[in-house]
N, CA, C and O atoms as a Tinker XYZ file with bonds, in Angstrom:
   524  protein
     1  N     12.434000    8.873000  -50.775000    73     2
     2  CA    12.091000    8.833000  -49.298000    64     1     3
     3  C     13.473000    8.641000  -48.493000    63     2     4     5
     4  O     14.394000    7.943000  -48.918000    81     3
     5  N     13.493000    9.159000  -47.602000    73     3     6
     6  CA    14.519000    9.207000  -46.423000    64     5     7
     7  C     14.426000    8.009000  -45.543000    63     6     8     9
     8  O     13.330000    7.546000  -45.226000    81     7
     9  N     15.659000    7.452000  -45.106000    73     7    10
    10  CA    15.598000    6.114000  -44.282000    64     9    11
    11  C     14.759000    6.609000  -43.131000    63    10    12    13
    12  O     13.801000    5.928000  -42.765000    81    11
    13  N     15.122000    8.021000  -42.391000    73    11    14
    14  CA    14.419000    8.314000  -41.219000    64    13    15
    15  C     12.699000    8.226000  -41.193000    63    14    16    17
    16  O     12.010000    7.805000  -40.264000    81    15
    17  N     12.295000    8.692000  -42.347000    73    15    18
    18  CA    10.855000    8.898000  -42.860000    64    17    19
    19  C     10.216000    7.553000  -42.855000    63    18    20    21
    20  O      9.156000    7.412000  -42.245000    81    19
    21  N     10.787000    6.509000  -43.505000    73    19    22
    22  CA    10.438000    5.219000  -43.536000    64    21    23
    23  C     10.230000    4.616000  -42.148000    63    22    24    25
    24  O      9.215000    3.965000  -41.900000    81    23
    25  N     11.183000    4.829000  -41.245000    73    23    26
    26  CA    11.479000    3.969000  -39.980000    64    25    27
    27  C     10.181000    4.810000  -39.342000    63    26    28    29
    28  O      9.431000    4.074000  -38.700000    81    27
    29  N      9.812000    6.088000  -39.392000    73    27    30
    30  CA     8.764000    6.812000  -38.599000    64    29    31
    31  C      7.539000    6.281000  -39.040000    63    30    32    33
    32  O      6.659000    6.068000  -38.206000    81    31
    33  N      7.309000    5.977000  -40.527000    73    31    34
    34  CA     6.073000    5.526000  -41.033000    64    33    35
    35  C      5.862000    4.300000  -40.425000    63    34    36    37
    36  O      4.851000    4.179000  -39.734000    81    35
    37  N      6.700000    3.273000  -40.564000    73    35    38
    38  CA     6.749000    1.854000  -40.046000    64    37    39
    39  C      6.246000    1.899000  -38.598000    63    38    40    41
    40  O      5.244000    1.272000  -38.253000    81    39
    41  N      6.932000    2.621000  -37.800000    73    39    42
    42  CA     6.525000    2.827000  -36.156000    64    41    43
    43  C      4.830000    3.385000  -35.926000    63    42    44    45
    44  O      4.088000    2.874000  -35.087000    81    43
    45  N      4.554000    4.141000  -36.539000    73    43    46
    46  CA     3.331000    4.706000  -36.628000    64    45    47
    47  C      2.240000    3.821000  -37.233000    63    46    48    49
    48  O      1.073000    4.062000  -36.925000    81    47
    49  N      2.555000    2.703000  -38.164000    73    47    50
    50  CA     1.673000    1.897000  -38.434000    64    49    51
    51  C      1.543000    0.645000  -37.572000    63    50    52    53
    52  O      0.472000    0.056000  -37.425000    81    51
    53  N      2.690000    0.274000  -37.009000    73    51    54
    54  CA     2.768000   -0.647000  -35.852000    64    53    55
    55  C      2.073000   -0.291000  -34.709000    63    54    56    57
    56  O      1.436000   -1.127000  -34.068000    81    55
    57  N      2.159000    1.221000  -34.306000    73    55    58
    58  CA     1.333000    1.564000  -33.102000    64    57    59
    59  C     -0.333000    1.553000  -33.632000    63    58    60    61
    60  O     -1.273000    1.102000  -32.979000    81    59
    61  N     -0.389000    2.030000  -34.673000    73    59    62
    62  CA    -1.940000    2.088000  -35.107000    64    61    63
    63  C     -2.474000    0.481000  -35.274000    63    62    64    65
    64  O     -3.664000    0.305000  -35.014000    81    63
    65  N     -1.860000   -0.430000  -35.596000    73    63    66
    66  CA    -2.151000   -1.789000  -35.689000    64    65    67
    67  C     -2.405000   -2.447000  -34.475000    63    66    68    69
    68  O     -3.197000   -3.386000  -34.401000    81    67
    69  N     -1.724000   -1.966000  -33.440000    73    67    70
    70  CA    -1.682000   -2.550000  -31.932000    64    69    71
    71  C     -3.293000   -2.873000  -31.506000    63    70    72    73
    72  O     -4.173000   -2.112000  -31.908000    81    71
    73  N     -3.570000   -3.865000  -30.798000    73    71    74
    74  CA    -4.860000   -3.872000  -30.308000    64    73    75
    75  C     -5.101000   -2.663000  -29.316000    63    74    76    77
    76  O     -4.189000   -2.057000  -28.754000    81    75
    77  N     -6.605000   -2.362000  -29.158000    73    75    78
    78  CA    -6.948000   -1.359000  -28.028000    64    77    79
    79  C     -7.028000   -2.237000  -26.868000    63    78    80    81
    80  O     -7.354000   -3.421000  -26.774000    81    79
    81  N     -6.552000   -1.144000  -25.775000    73    79    82
    82  CA    -6.726000   -2.005000  -24.357000    64    81    83
    83  C     -8.053000   -2.401000  -24.088000    63    82    84    85
    84  O     -9.000000   -1.701000  -24.446000    81    83
    85  N     -8.214000   -3.587000  -23.419000    73    83    86
    86  CA    -9.429000   -4.262000  -23.080000    64    85    87
    87  C    -10.313000   -3.544000  -22.108000    63    86    88    89
    88  O    -10.043000   -2.465000  -21.581000    81    87
    89  N    -11.294000   -4.186000  -21.943000    73    87    90
    90  CA   -12.273000   -3.319000  -20.850000    64    89    91
    91  C    -11.953000   -3.982000  -19.559000    63    90    92    93
    92  O    -12.298000   -3.486000  -18.487000    81    91
    93  N    -11.215000   -5.234000  -19.665000    73    91    94
    94  CA   -11.031000   -6.012000  -18.455000    64    93    95
    95  C     -9.721000   -7.165000  -18.627000    63    94    96    97
    96  O     -8.883000   -7.197000  -19.527000    81    95
    97  N     -9.840000   -7.936000  -17.633000    73    95    98
    98  CA    -8.868000   -8.862000  -17.615000    64    97    99
    99  C     -9.173000  -10.284000  -17.089000    63    98   100   101
   100  O    -10.205000  -10.335000  -16.419000    81    99
   101  N     -8.623000  -11.245000  -17.214000    73    99   102
   102  CA    -8.801000  -12.610000  -16.417000    64   101   103
   103  C     -7.717000  -12.719000  -15.922000    63   102   104   105
   104  O     -6.623000  -12.444000  -16.415000    81   103
   105  N     -8.052000  -13.266000  -14.583000    73   103   106
   106  CA    -6.821000  -13.672000  -13.458000    64   105   107
   107  C     -6.879000  -15.143000  -13.529000    63   106   108   109
   108  O     -7.869000  -15.741000  -13.106000    81   107
   109  N     -5.797000  -15.804000  -14.079000    73   107   110
   110  CA    -5.707000  -17.392000  -14.403000    64   109   111
   111  C     -4.546000  -17.813000  -13.632000    63   110   112   113
   112  O     -3.402000  -17.363000  -13.700000    81   111
   113  N     -5.086000  -18.913000  -12.749000    73   111   114
   114  CA    -4.207000  -19.735000  -11.846000    64   113   115
   115  C     -3.582000  -20.594000  -12.566000    63   114   116   117
   116  O     -4.307000  -21.535000  -12.889000    81   115
   117  N     -2.189000  -20.669000  -13.070000    73   115   118
   118  CA    -1.463000  -21.821000  -13.732000    64   117   119
   119  C     -0.422000  -22.355000  -12.694000    63   118   120   121
   120  O     -0.209000  -21.766000  -11.635000    81   119
   121  N      0.236000  -23.552000  -13.079000    73   119   122
   122  CA     1.213000  -24.151000  -12.443000    64   121   123
   123  C      2.598000  -23.363000  -12.167000    63   122   124   125
   124  O      3.407000  -23.632000  -11.279000    81   123
   125  N      2.681000  -22.414000  -13.049000    73   123   126
   126  CA     3.779000  -21.396000  -12.864000    64   125   127
   127  C      3.376000  -20.389000  -12.067000    63   126   128   129
   128  O      4.362000  -19.701000  -11.801000    81   127
   129  N      2.205000  -19.887000  -11.457000    73   127   130
   130  CA     1.926000  -18.947000  -10.722000    64   129   131
   131  C      0.716000  -18.240000  -11.422000    63   130   132   133
   132  O      0.061000  -18.841000  -12.273000    81   131
   133  N      0.444000  -17.011000  -11.066000    73   131   134
   134  CA    -0.707000  -16.242000  -11.363000    64   133   135
   135  C     -0.358000  -15.602000  -12.882000    63   134   136   137
   136  O      0.794000  -15.218000  -13.086000    81   135
   137  N     -1.367000  -15.496000  -13.936000    73   135   138
   138  CA    -1.023000  -15.048000  -15.109000    64   137   139
   139  C     -2.368000  -14.114000  -15.466000    63   138   140   141
   140  O     -3.520000  -14.475000  -15.229000    81   139
   141  N     -2.029000  -12.966000  -16.022000    73   139   142
   142  CA    -3.295000  -11.982000  -16.378000    64   141   143
   143  C     -3.152000  -11.957000  -17.766000    63   142   144   145
   144  O     -2.074000  -11.815000  -18.343000    81   143
   145  N     -4.542000  -12.135000  -18.453000    73   143   146
   146  CA    -4.777000  -12.424000  -19.741000    64   145   147
   147  C     -6.046000  -11.390000  -20.228000    63   146   148   149
   148  O     -6.823000  -10.806000  -19.472000    81   147
   149  N     -6.021000  -11.338000  -21.739000    73   147   150
   150  CA    -7.279000  -10.494000  -22.117000    64   149   151
   151  C     -8.164000  -11.606000  -22.610000    63   150   152   153
   152  O     -9.305000  -11.243000  -22.895000    81   151
   153  N     -7.930000  -12.686000  -22.748000    73   151   154
   154  CA    -8.675000  -13.939000  -22.957000    64   153   155
   155  C     -8.956000  -14.761000  -21.997000    63   154   156   157
   156  O     -8.206000  -14.765000  -21.021000    81   155
   157  N     -9.959000  -15.547000  -22.030000    73   155   158
   158  CA   -10.576000  -16.561000  -20.855000    64   157   159
   159  C     -9.307000  -17.679000  -20.581000    63   158   160   161
   160  O     -8.641000  -18.122000  -21.517000    81   159
   161  N     -9.131000  -17.974000  -19.488000    73   159   162
   162  CA    -8.129000  -19.288000  -19.192000    64   161   163
   163  C     -9.033000  -20.486000  -19.068000    63   162   164   165
   164  O    -10.262000  -20.500000  -19.139000    81   163
   165  N     -8.253000  -21.428000  -18.884000    73   163   166
   166  CA    -8.726000  -22.657000  -18.662000    64   165   167
   167  C     -9.475000  -22.674000  -17.307000    63   166   168   169
   168  O     -9.047000  -22.052000  -16.335000    81   167
   169  N    -10.462000  -23.315000  -17.282000    73   167   170
   170  CA   -11.157000  -23.171000  -15.738000    64   169   171
   171  C    -12.233000  -22.096000  -15.655000    63   170   172   173
   172  O    -12.633000  -21.509000  -16.660000    81   171
   173  N    -12.577000  -21.916000  -14.731000    73   171   174
   174  CA   -13.600000  -20.849000  -14.467000    64   173   175
   175  C    -13.495000  -19.564000  -13.989000    63   174   176   177
   176  O    -14.162000  -19.060000  -13.085000    81   175
   177  N    -12.361000  -18.910000  -14.839000    73   175   178
   178  CA   -11.844000  -17.583000  -14.588000    64   177   179
   179  C    -12.947000  -16.539000  -14.741000    63   178   180   181
   180  O    -13.695000  -16.614000  -15.715000    81   179
   181  N    -13.070000  -15.718000  -13.974000    73   179   182
   182  CA   -14.188000  -14.599000  -14.237000    64   181   183
   183  C    -13.554000  -13.402000  -14.876000    63   182   184   185
   184  O    -12.375000  -13.185000  -14.593000    81   183
   185  N    -14.118000  -12.670000  -15.622000    73   183   186
   186  CA   -13.638000  -11.348000  -16.002000    64   185   187
   187  C    -13.728000  -10.456000  -15.023000    63   186   188   189
   188  O    -14.748000  -10.424000  -14.334000    81   187
   189  N    -12.424000   -9.376000  -14.747000    73   187   190
   190  CA   -12.315000   -8.333000  -13.840000    64   189   191
   191  C    -12.211000   -7.255000  -14.741000    63   190   192   193
   192  O    -11.476000   -7.238000  -15.728000    81   191
   193  N    -13.109000   -6.190000  -14.303000    73   191   194
   194  CA   -12.717000   -4.926000  -14.708000    64   193   195
   195  C    -11.757000   -4.078000  -14.133000    63   194   196   197
   196  O    -11.660000   -3.978000  -12.910000    81   195
   197  N    -10.836000   -3.284000  -15.134000    73   195   198
   198  CA    -9.935000   -2.529000  -14.470000    64   197   199
   199  C    -10.438000   -1.493000  -13.457000    63   198   200   201
   200  O    -11.474000   -0.904000  -13.764000    81   199
   201  N     -9.858000   -1.194000  -12.313000    73   199   202
   202  CA    -9.987000   -0.122000  -11.520000    64   201   203
   203  C    -10.347000    1.199000  -12.013000    63   202   204   205
   204  O     -9.489000    1.845000  -12.614000    81   203
   205  N    -11.543000    1.692000  -11.829000    73   203   206
   206  CA   -11.854000    3.228000  -12.043000    64   205   207
   207  C    -10.943000    3.956000  -11.132000    63   206   208   209
   208  O    -10.234000    3.462000  -10.256000    81   207
   209  N    -11.092000    5.484000  -11.538000    73   207   210
   210  CA   -10.384000    6.364000  -10.712000    64   209   211
   211  C    -10.448000    6.430000   -9.179000    63   210   212   213
   212  O     -9.528000    6.645000   -8.390000    81   211
   213  N    -11.933000    6.160000   -8.908000    73   211   214
   214  CA   -12.269000    6.088000   -7.315000    64   213   215
   215  C    -11.538000    4.931000   -6.732000    63   214   216   217
   216  O    -10.955000    4.923000   -5.648000    81   215
   217  N    -11.628000    4.089000   -7.466000    73   215   218
   218  CA   -11.028000    2.471000   -6.909000    64   217   219
   219  C     -9.496000    2.617000   -6.779000    63   218   220   221
   220  O     -8.996000    2.048000   -5.808000    81   219
   221  N     -8.673000    3.297000   -7.614000    73   219   222
   222  CA    -7.485000    3.687000   -7.370000    64   221   223
   223  C     -7.204000    4.357000   -6.569000    63   222   224   225
   224  O     -6.233000    4.008000   -5.897000    81   223
   225  N     -7.760000    5.404000   -6.289000    73   223   226
   226  CA    -7.793000    6.484000   -5.140000    64   225   227
   227  C     -7.917000    5.587000   -3.777000    63   226   228   229
   228  O     -7.037000    5.515000   -2.920000    81   227
   229  N     -8.831000    5.102000   -3.752000    73   227   230
   230  CA    -9.038000    4.152000   -2.600000    64   229   231
   231  C     -8.035000    3.260000   -2.322000    63   230   232   233
   232  O     -7.571000    3.144000   -1.188000    81   231
   233  N     -7.649000    2.594000   -3.304000    73   231   234
   234  CA    -6.420000    1.751000   -3.122000    64   233   235
   235  C     -5.147000    2.435000   -2.767000    63   234   236   237
   236  O     -4.310000    1.893000   -2.045000    81   235
   237  N     -4.985000    3.738000   -3.320000    73   235   238
   238  CA    -3.550000    4.238000   -3.106000    64   237   239
   239  C     -3.718000    5.014000   -1.481000    63   238   240   241
   240  O     -2.679000    5.440000   -0.977000    81   239
   241  N     -4.800000    5.144000   -0.843000    73   239   242
   242  CA    -5.230000    5.816000    0.436000    64   241   243
   243  C     -4.713000    4.579000    1.167000    63   242   244   245
   244  O     -3.791000    4.774000    1.959000    81   243
   245  N     -5.241000    3.148000    0.997000    73   243   246
   246  CA    -5.177000    2.356000    1.504000    64   245   247
   247  C     -3.750000    1.954000    1.834000    63   246   248   249
   248  O     -3.352000    1.707000    2.972000    81   247
   249  N     -3.068000    1.915000    0.803000    73   247   250
   250  CA    -1.397000    1.786000    0.791000    64   249   251
   251  C     -0.802000    2.726000    1.806000    63   250   252   253
   252  O      0.011000    2.324000    2.638000    81   251
   253  N     -1.204000    3.974000    1.739000    73   251   254
   254  CA    -0.474000    5.020000    2.245000    64   253   255
   255  C     -0.720000    5.006000    3.904000    63   254   256   257
   256  O      0.129000    5.349000    4.727000    81   255
   257  N     -2.106000    4.521000    4.215000    73   255   258
   258  CA    -2.303000    4.182000    5.567000    64   257   259
   259  C     -1.560000    2.846000    6.030000    63   258   260   261
   260  O     -1.193000    2.692000    7.195000    81   259
   261  N     -1.393000    2.028000    5.174000    73   259   262
   262  CA    -0.402000    0.871000    5.692000    64   261   263
   263  C      0.838000    1.273000    5.910000    63   262   264   265
   264  O      1.393000    0.991000    6.972000    81   263
   265  N      1.364000    1.882000    5.088000    73   263   266
   266  CA     2.723000    2.506000    5.092000    64   265   267
   267  C      2.863000    3.398000    6.202000    63   266   268   269
   268  O      3.995000    3.472000    6.679000    81   267
   269  N      1.990000    4.067000    6.698000    73   267   270
   270  CA     2.016000    4.776000    7.922000    64   269   271
   271  C      1.989000    4.141000    9.085000    63   270   272   273
   272  O      2.708000    4.538000   10.002000    81   271
   273  N      1.086000    2.961000    9.251000    73   271   274
   274  CA     1.194000    2.049000   10.254000    64   273   275
   275  C      2.386000    1.162000   10.233000    63   274   276   277
   276  O      2.833000    0.719000   11.291000    81   275
   277  N      2.863000    0.911000    9.214000    73   275   278
   278  CA     4.039000   -0.151000    9.059000    64   277   279
   279  C      5.361000    0.765000    9.691000    63   278   280   281
   280  O      6.239000    0.217000   10.357000    81   279
   281  N      5.367000    1.967000    9.437000    73   279   282
   282  CA     6.558000    2.841000    9.966000    64   281   283
   283  C      5.966000    4.267000   10.360000    63   282   284   285
   284  O      5.952000    5.284000    9.666000    81   283
   285  N      5.580000    4.119000   11.384000    73   283   286
   286  CA     5.058000    5.360000   12.168000    64   285   287
   287  C      5.828000    6.526000   12.207000    63   286   288   289
   288  O      5.360000    7.659000   12.318000    81   287
   289  N      7.173000    6.200000   12.102000    73   287   290
   290  CA     8.023000    7.366000   11.989000    64   289   291
   291  C      8.039000    8.159000   10.974000    63   290   292   293
   292  O      8.424000    9.325000   11.055000    81   291
   293  N      7.661000    7.663000   10.012000    73   291   294
   294  CA     7.592000    8.478000    8.641000    64   293   295
   295  C      6.187000    9.375000    8.420000    63   294   296   297
   296  O      5.934000   10.025000    7.406000    81   295
   297  N      5.449000    9.270000    9.449000    73   295   298
   298  CA     4.324000    9.921000    9.511000    64   297   299
   299  C      3.945000   10.737000   10.460000    63   298   300   301
   300  O      3.265000   11.743000   10.258000    81   299
   301  N      4.452000   10.274000   11.811000    73   299   302
   302  CA     4.273000   10.821000   13.114000    64   301   303
   303  C      5.579000   11.170000   13.839000    63   302   304   305
   304  O      6.577000   10.499000   13.575000    81   303
   305  N      5.653000   12.209000   14.768000    73   303   306
   306  CA     6.896000   12.192000   15.188000    64   305   307
   307  C      6.366000   12.630000   16.639000    63   306   308   309
   308  O      5.198000   12.930000   16.888000    81   307
   309  N      7.391000   12.615000   17.517000    73   307   310
   310  CA     7.165000   12.920000   18.921000    64   309   311
   311  C      6.407000   14.292000   19.149000    63   310   312   313
   312  O      6.706000   15.217000   18.394000    81   311
   313  N      5.552000   14.476000   20.023000    73   311   314
   314  CA     4.646000   15.846000   20.066000    64   313   315
   315  C      3.406000   15.558000   19.351000    63   314   316   317
   316  O      2.448000   16.323000   19.467000    81   315
   317  N      3.346000   14.462000   18.584000    73   315   318
   318  CA     1.846000   14.492000   17.699000    64   317   319
   319  C      0.878000   13.609000   18.785000    63   318   320   321
   320  O      1.296000   12.950000   19.736000    81   319
   321  N     -0.292000   13.758000   18.439000    73   319   322
   322  CA    -1.256000   13.234000   19.542000    64   321   323
   323  C     -1.364000   11.754000   19.059000    63   322   324   325
   324  O     -1.643000   11.379000   17.920000    81   323
   325  N     -1.075000   10.958000   20.195000    73   323   326
   326  CA    -1.310000    9.607000   19.798000    64   325   327
   327  C     -2.796000    8.897000   19.397000    63   326   328   329
   328  O     -2.931000    7.833000   18.792000    81   327
   329  N     -3.683000    9.625000   19.811000    73   327   330
   330  CA    -5.223000    9.371000   19.303000    64   329   331
   331  C     -5.311000    9.304000   17.862000    63   330   332   333
   332  O     -5.999000    8.459000   17.290000    81   331
   333  N     -4.428000   10.434000   17.095000    73   331   334
   334  CA    -4.348000   10.361000   15.847000    64   333   335
   335  C     -3.619000    9.002000   15.156000    63   334   336   337
   336  O     -4.102000    8.342000   14.236000    81   335
   337  N     -2.833000    8.851000   15.572000    73   335   338
   338  CA    -2.212000    7.276000   15.498000    64   337   339
   339  C     -3.044000    6.155000   15.511000    63   338   340   341
   340  O     -3.034000    5.227000   14.703000    81   339
   341  N     -3.929000    6.339000   16.707000    73   339   342
   342  CA    -4.782000    5.312000   16.838000    64   341   343
   343  C     -6.018000    5.230000   15.952000    63   342   344   345
   344  O     -6.566000    4.157000   15.700000    81   343
   345  N     -6.449000    6.451000   15.474000    73   343   346
   346  CA    -7.477000    6.656000   14.695000    64   345   347
   347  C     -6.994000    5.999000   13.292000    63   346   348   349
   348  O     -7.841000    5.384000   12.644000    81   347
   349  N     -5.748000    6.095000   12.825000    73   347   350
   350  CA    -5.178000    5.781000   11.586000    64   349   351
   351  C     -5.082000    4.222000   11.374000    63   350   352   353
   352  O     -5.477000    3.619000   10.376000    81   351
   353  N     -4.470000    3.664000   12.520000    73   351   354
   354  CA    -3.956000    2.573000   12.526000    64   353   355
   355  C     -4.792000    1.518000   13.503000    63   354   356   357
   356  O     -4.547000    0.313000   13.442000    81   355
   357  N     -5.574000    1.937000   14.209000    73   355   358
   358  CA    -6.493000    1.023000   14.905000    64   357   359
   359  C     -5.850000    0.922000   16.205000    63   358   360   361
   360  O     -4.794000    1.537000   16.353000    81   359
   361  N     -6.390000    0.144000   17.312000    73   359   362
   362  CA    -6.020000   -0.200000   18.593000    64   361   363
   363  C     -4.339000   -0.794000   18.385000    63   362   364   365
   364  O     -3.894000   -1.426000   17.427000    81   363
   365  N     -3.782000   -0.444000   19.353000    73   363   366
   366  CA    -2.273000   -1.499000   19.137000    64   365   367
   367  C     -2.612000   -2.772000   19.734000    63   366   368   369
   368  O     -3.581000   -2.973000   20.466000    81   367
   369  N     -1.637000   -3.724000   19.326000    73   367   370
   370  CA    -1.658000   -5.001000   19.479000    64   369   371
   371  C     -1.460000   -5.419000   20.864000    63   370   372   373
   372  O     -1.865000   -6.464000   21.372000    81   371
   373  N     -0.695000   -4.350000   21.496000    73   371   374
   374  CA    -0.537000   -4.583000   22.816000    64   373   375
   375  C      0.031000   -3.206000   23.365000    63   374   376   377
   376  O      0.790000   -2.422000   22.795000    81   375
   377  N     -0.583000   -3.118000   24.716000    73   375   378
   378  CA    -0.226000   -1.506000   25.600000    64   377   379
   379  C      0.387000   -2.243000   26.818000    63   378   380   381
   380  O     -0.118000   -3.145000   27.487000    81   379
   381  N      1.687000   -1.600000   26.956000    73   379   382
   382  CA     2.169000   -1.817000   28.234000    64   381   383
   383  C      2.383000   -0.692000   28.826000    63   382   384   385
   384  O      3.002000    0.201000   28.247000    81   383
   385  N      1.832000   -0.524000   30.277000    73   383   386
   386  CA     2.080000    0.620000   31.037000    64   385   387
   387  C      3.282000    0.516000   31.746000    63   386   388   389
   388  O      3.749000   -0.558000   32.124000    81   387
   389  N      3.822000    1.677000   31.944000    73   387   390
   390  CA     5.201000    1.802000   32.799000    64   389   391
   391  C      5.069000    3.005000   33.702000    63   390   392   393
   392  O      4.576000    4.075000   33.345000    81   391
   393  N      5.515000    2.758000   34.815000    73   391   394
   394  CA     5.686000    3.736000   35.758000    64   393   395
   395  C      7.186000    4.560000   35.750000    63   394   396   397
   396  O      8.254000    4.009000   36.016000    81   395
   397  N      7.044000    5.885000   35.416000    73   395   398
   398  CA     8.433000    6.717000   35.311000    64   397   399
   399  C      8.359000    7.511000   36.713000    63   398   400   401
   400  O      7.624000    7.326000   37.683000    81   399
   401  N      9.250000    8.343000   36.512000    73   399   402
   402  CA     9.946000    9.263000   37.586000    64   401   403
   403  C      8.409000   10.418000   37.236000    63   402   404   405
   404  O      7.590000   10.850000   38.047000    81   403
   405  N      8.487000   10.620000   35.843000    73   403   406
   406  CA     7.223000   11.725000   35.769000    64   405   407
   407  C      6.049000   11.350000   35.679000    63   406   408   409
   408  O      5.196000   12.203000   35.431000    81   407
   409  N      5.684000   10.040000   35.846000    73   407   410
   410  CA     4.300000    9.663000   36.152000    64   409   411
   411  C      4.194000    8.138000   35.140000    63   410   412   413
   412  O      5.066000    7.279000   35.007000    81   411
   413  N      3.058000    8.178000   34.632000    73   411   414
   414  CA     2.938000    6.866000   33.541000    64   413   415
   415  C      2.971000    7.137000   32.368000    63   414   416   417
   416  O      2.476000    8.132000   31.838000    81   415
   417  N      3.639000    6.156000   31.794000    73   415   418
   418  CA     4.146000    6.039000   30.254000    64   417   419
   419  C      3.437000    4.770000   29.559000    63   418   420   421
   420  O      3.425000    3.773000   30.280000    81   419
   421  N      2.902000    4.638000   28.413000    73   419   422
   422  CA     2.404000    3.599000   27.770000    64   421   423
   423  C      3.480000    3.284000   26.741000    63   422   424   425
   424  O      4.194000    4.181000   26.294000    81   423
   425  N      3.597000    2.045000   26.373000    73   423   426
   426  CA     4.354000    1.697000   25.054000    64   425   427
   427  C      3.297000    0.777000   24.279000    63   426   428   429
   428  O      2.839000   -0.288000   24.693000    81   427
   429  N      3.013000    1.403000   23.087000    73   427   430
   430  CA     2.189000    0.822000   22.032000    64   429   431
   431  C      3.030000   -0.190000   21.115000    63   430   432   433
   432  O      4.067000    0.165000   20.554000    81   431
   433  N      2.568000   -1.303000   21.025000    73   431   434
   434  CA     3.190000   -2.095000   19.998000    64   433   435
   435  C      2.176000   -2.441000   18.699000    63   434   436   437
   436  O      1.052000   -2.935000   18.782000    81   435
   437  N      2.765000   -2.112000   17.689000    73   435   438
   438  CA     2.139000   -2.557000   16.364000    64   437   439
   439  C      2.888000   -3.586000   15.579000    63   438   440   441
   440  O      4.028000   -3.375000   15.164000    81   439
   441  N      2.239000   -4.696000   15.380000    73   439   442
   442  CA     3.062000   -5.680000   14.583000    64   441   443
   443  C      3.024000   -5.462000   13.403000    63   442   444   445
   444  O      2.009000   -4.916000   12.971000    81   443
   445  N      4.104000   -5.810000   12.483000    73   443   446
   446  CA     4.136000   -5.688000   11.057000    64   445   447
   447  C      5.064000   -6.796000   10.716000    63   446   448   449
   448  O      6.248000   -6.742000   11.051000    81   447
   449  N      4.430000   -8.070000    9.881000    73   447   450
   450  CA     4.987000   -9.102000    9.787000    64   449   451
   451  C      5.960000   -9.799000   10.688000    63   450   452   453
   452  O      5.407000  -10.194000   11.714000    81   451
   453  N      7.171000  -10.058000   10.625000    73   451   454
   454  CA     7.998000  -10.595000   11.600000    64   453   455
   455  C      8.607000   -9.692000   12.493000    63   454   456   457
   456  O      9.331000  -10.190000   13.355000    81   455
   457  N      8.432000   -8.165000   12.462000    73   455   458
   458  CA     8.727000   -7.371000   13.505000    64   457   459
   459  C      7.658000   -6.530000   14.066000    63   458   460   461
   460  O      6.465000   -6.802000   13.934000    81   459
   461  N      8.133000   -5.443000   14.730000    73   459   462
   462  CA     7.137000   -4.490000   15.476000    64   461   463
   463  C      7.720000   -3.102000   15.591000    63   462   464   465
   464  O      8.895000   -2.760000   15.721000    81   463
   465  N      6.485000   -2.298000   15.502000    73   463   466
   466  CA     6.824000   -0.586000   15.925000    64   465   467
   467  C      6.138000   -0.423000   16.956000    63   466   468   469
   468  O      4.942000   -0.657000   17.132000    81   467
   469  N      7.220000    0.152000   17.937000    73   467   470
   470  CA     6.718000    0.599000   19.202000    64   469   471
   471  C      6.748000    2.050000   19.293000    63   470   472   473
   472  O      7.627000    2.754000   18.796000    81   471
   473  N      5.666000    2.491000   20.004000    73   471   474
   474  CA     5.156000    3.928000   20.232000    64   473   475
   475  C      5.246000    4.087000   21.716000    63   474   476   477
   476  O      4.621000    3.305000   22.433000    81   475
   477  N      5.953000    5.010000   22.214000    73   475   478
   478  CA     5.782000    5.685000   23.804000    64   477   479
   479  C      5.045000    6.742000   23.643000    63   478   480   481
   480  O      5.304000    7.592000   22.790000    81   479
   481  N      3.923000    6.814000   24.544000    73   479   482
   482  CA     2.956000    7.742000   24.852000    64   481   483
   483  C      2.963000    8.065000   26.245000    63   482   484   485
   484  O      3.077000    7.226000   27.139000    81   483
   485  N      2.802000    9.663000   26.461000    73   483   486
   486  CA     2.720000    9.894000   27.820000    64   485   487
   487  C      1.805000   11.107000   27.666000    63   486   488   489
   488  O      1.983000   12.077000   26.929000    81   487
   489  N      0.626000   10.831000   28.637000    73   487   490
   490  CA    -0.463000   12.103000   28.487000    64   489   491
   491  C     -1.193000   12.160000   27.357000    63   490   492   493
   492  O     -1.897000   13.133000   27.086000    81   491
   493  N     -1.076000   11.062000   26.570000    73   491   494
   494  CA    -1.874000   11.237000   25.077000    64   493   495
   495  C     -1.040000   11.884000   24.054000    63   494   496   497
   496  O     -1.544000   12.290000   23.008000    81   495
   497  N      0.301000   12.004000   24.328000    73   495   498
   498  CA     1.317000   12.412000   23.151000    64   497   499
   499  C      2.291000   11.540000   22.965000    63   498   500   501
   500  O      2.768000   10.951000   23.935000    81   499
   501  N      2.722000   11.326000   21.746000    73   499   502
   502  CA     3.864000   10.612000   21.540000    64   501   503
   503  C      5.125000   11.221000   21.828000    63   502   504   505
   504  O      5.546000   12.297000   21.404000    81   503
   505  N      5.758000   10.289000   22.712000    73   503   506
   506  CA     7.018000   10.705000   23.049000    64   505   507
   507  C      8.152000   10.110000   22.232000    63   506   508   509
   508  O      9.110000   10.874000   22.116000    81   507
   509  N      8.272000    8.947000   21.647000    73   507   510
   510  CA     9.188000    8.120000   20.992000    64   509   511
   511  C      8.552000    7.170000   20.254000    63   510   512   513
   512  O      7.526000    6.560000   20.557000    81   511
   513  N      9.325000    7.062000   19.107000    73   511   514
   514  CA     8.618000    5.920000   18.176000    64   513   515
   515  C      9.869000    5.175000   17.657000    63   514   516   517
   516  O     10.845000    5.827000   17.286000    81   515
   517  N      9.864000    3.834000   17.622000    73   515   518
   518  CA    10.929000    2.947000   17.190000    64   517   519
   519  C     10.126000    2.012000   16.222000    63   518   520   521
   520  O      9.212000    1.300000   16.636000    81   519
   521  N     10.538000    2.055000   14.837000    73   519   522
   522  CA    10.258000    1.185000   13.901000    64   521   523
   523  C     11.052000   -0.085000   13.910000    63   522   524
   524  O     10.843000   -0.950000   13.060000    81   523
């Protein structure tokens, strides 16, 4: 037998002997932090199922919504409807109304951690965004 064939056979046997993925996992709190295991840990850890396709899609949509609200300039631009932003991200934390030469303008503030995103709105239309 050639050496390459022996290596290939060894790899195939190793893969075949590896355990099948579990139906779920345990989330264990340890002094070093959180660990995930396929066997029960000390204490009262509950078995958690792996997310199914619908749960994964729901989580992905929530992450995209959070990203759009965290950085509105990546999903919205001047000329878009402010109502679309409000529908996606909810009501702003603060709305400041300003009088301008052209009329009334609003500055919407969305908080993200230590910073804030500001969206300027005039007559229901986004005029500027600063993340």
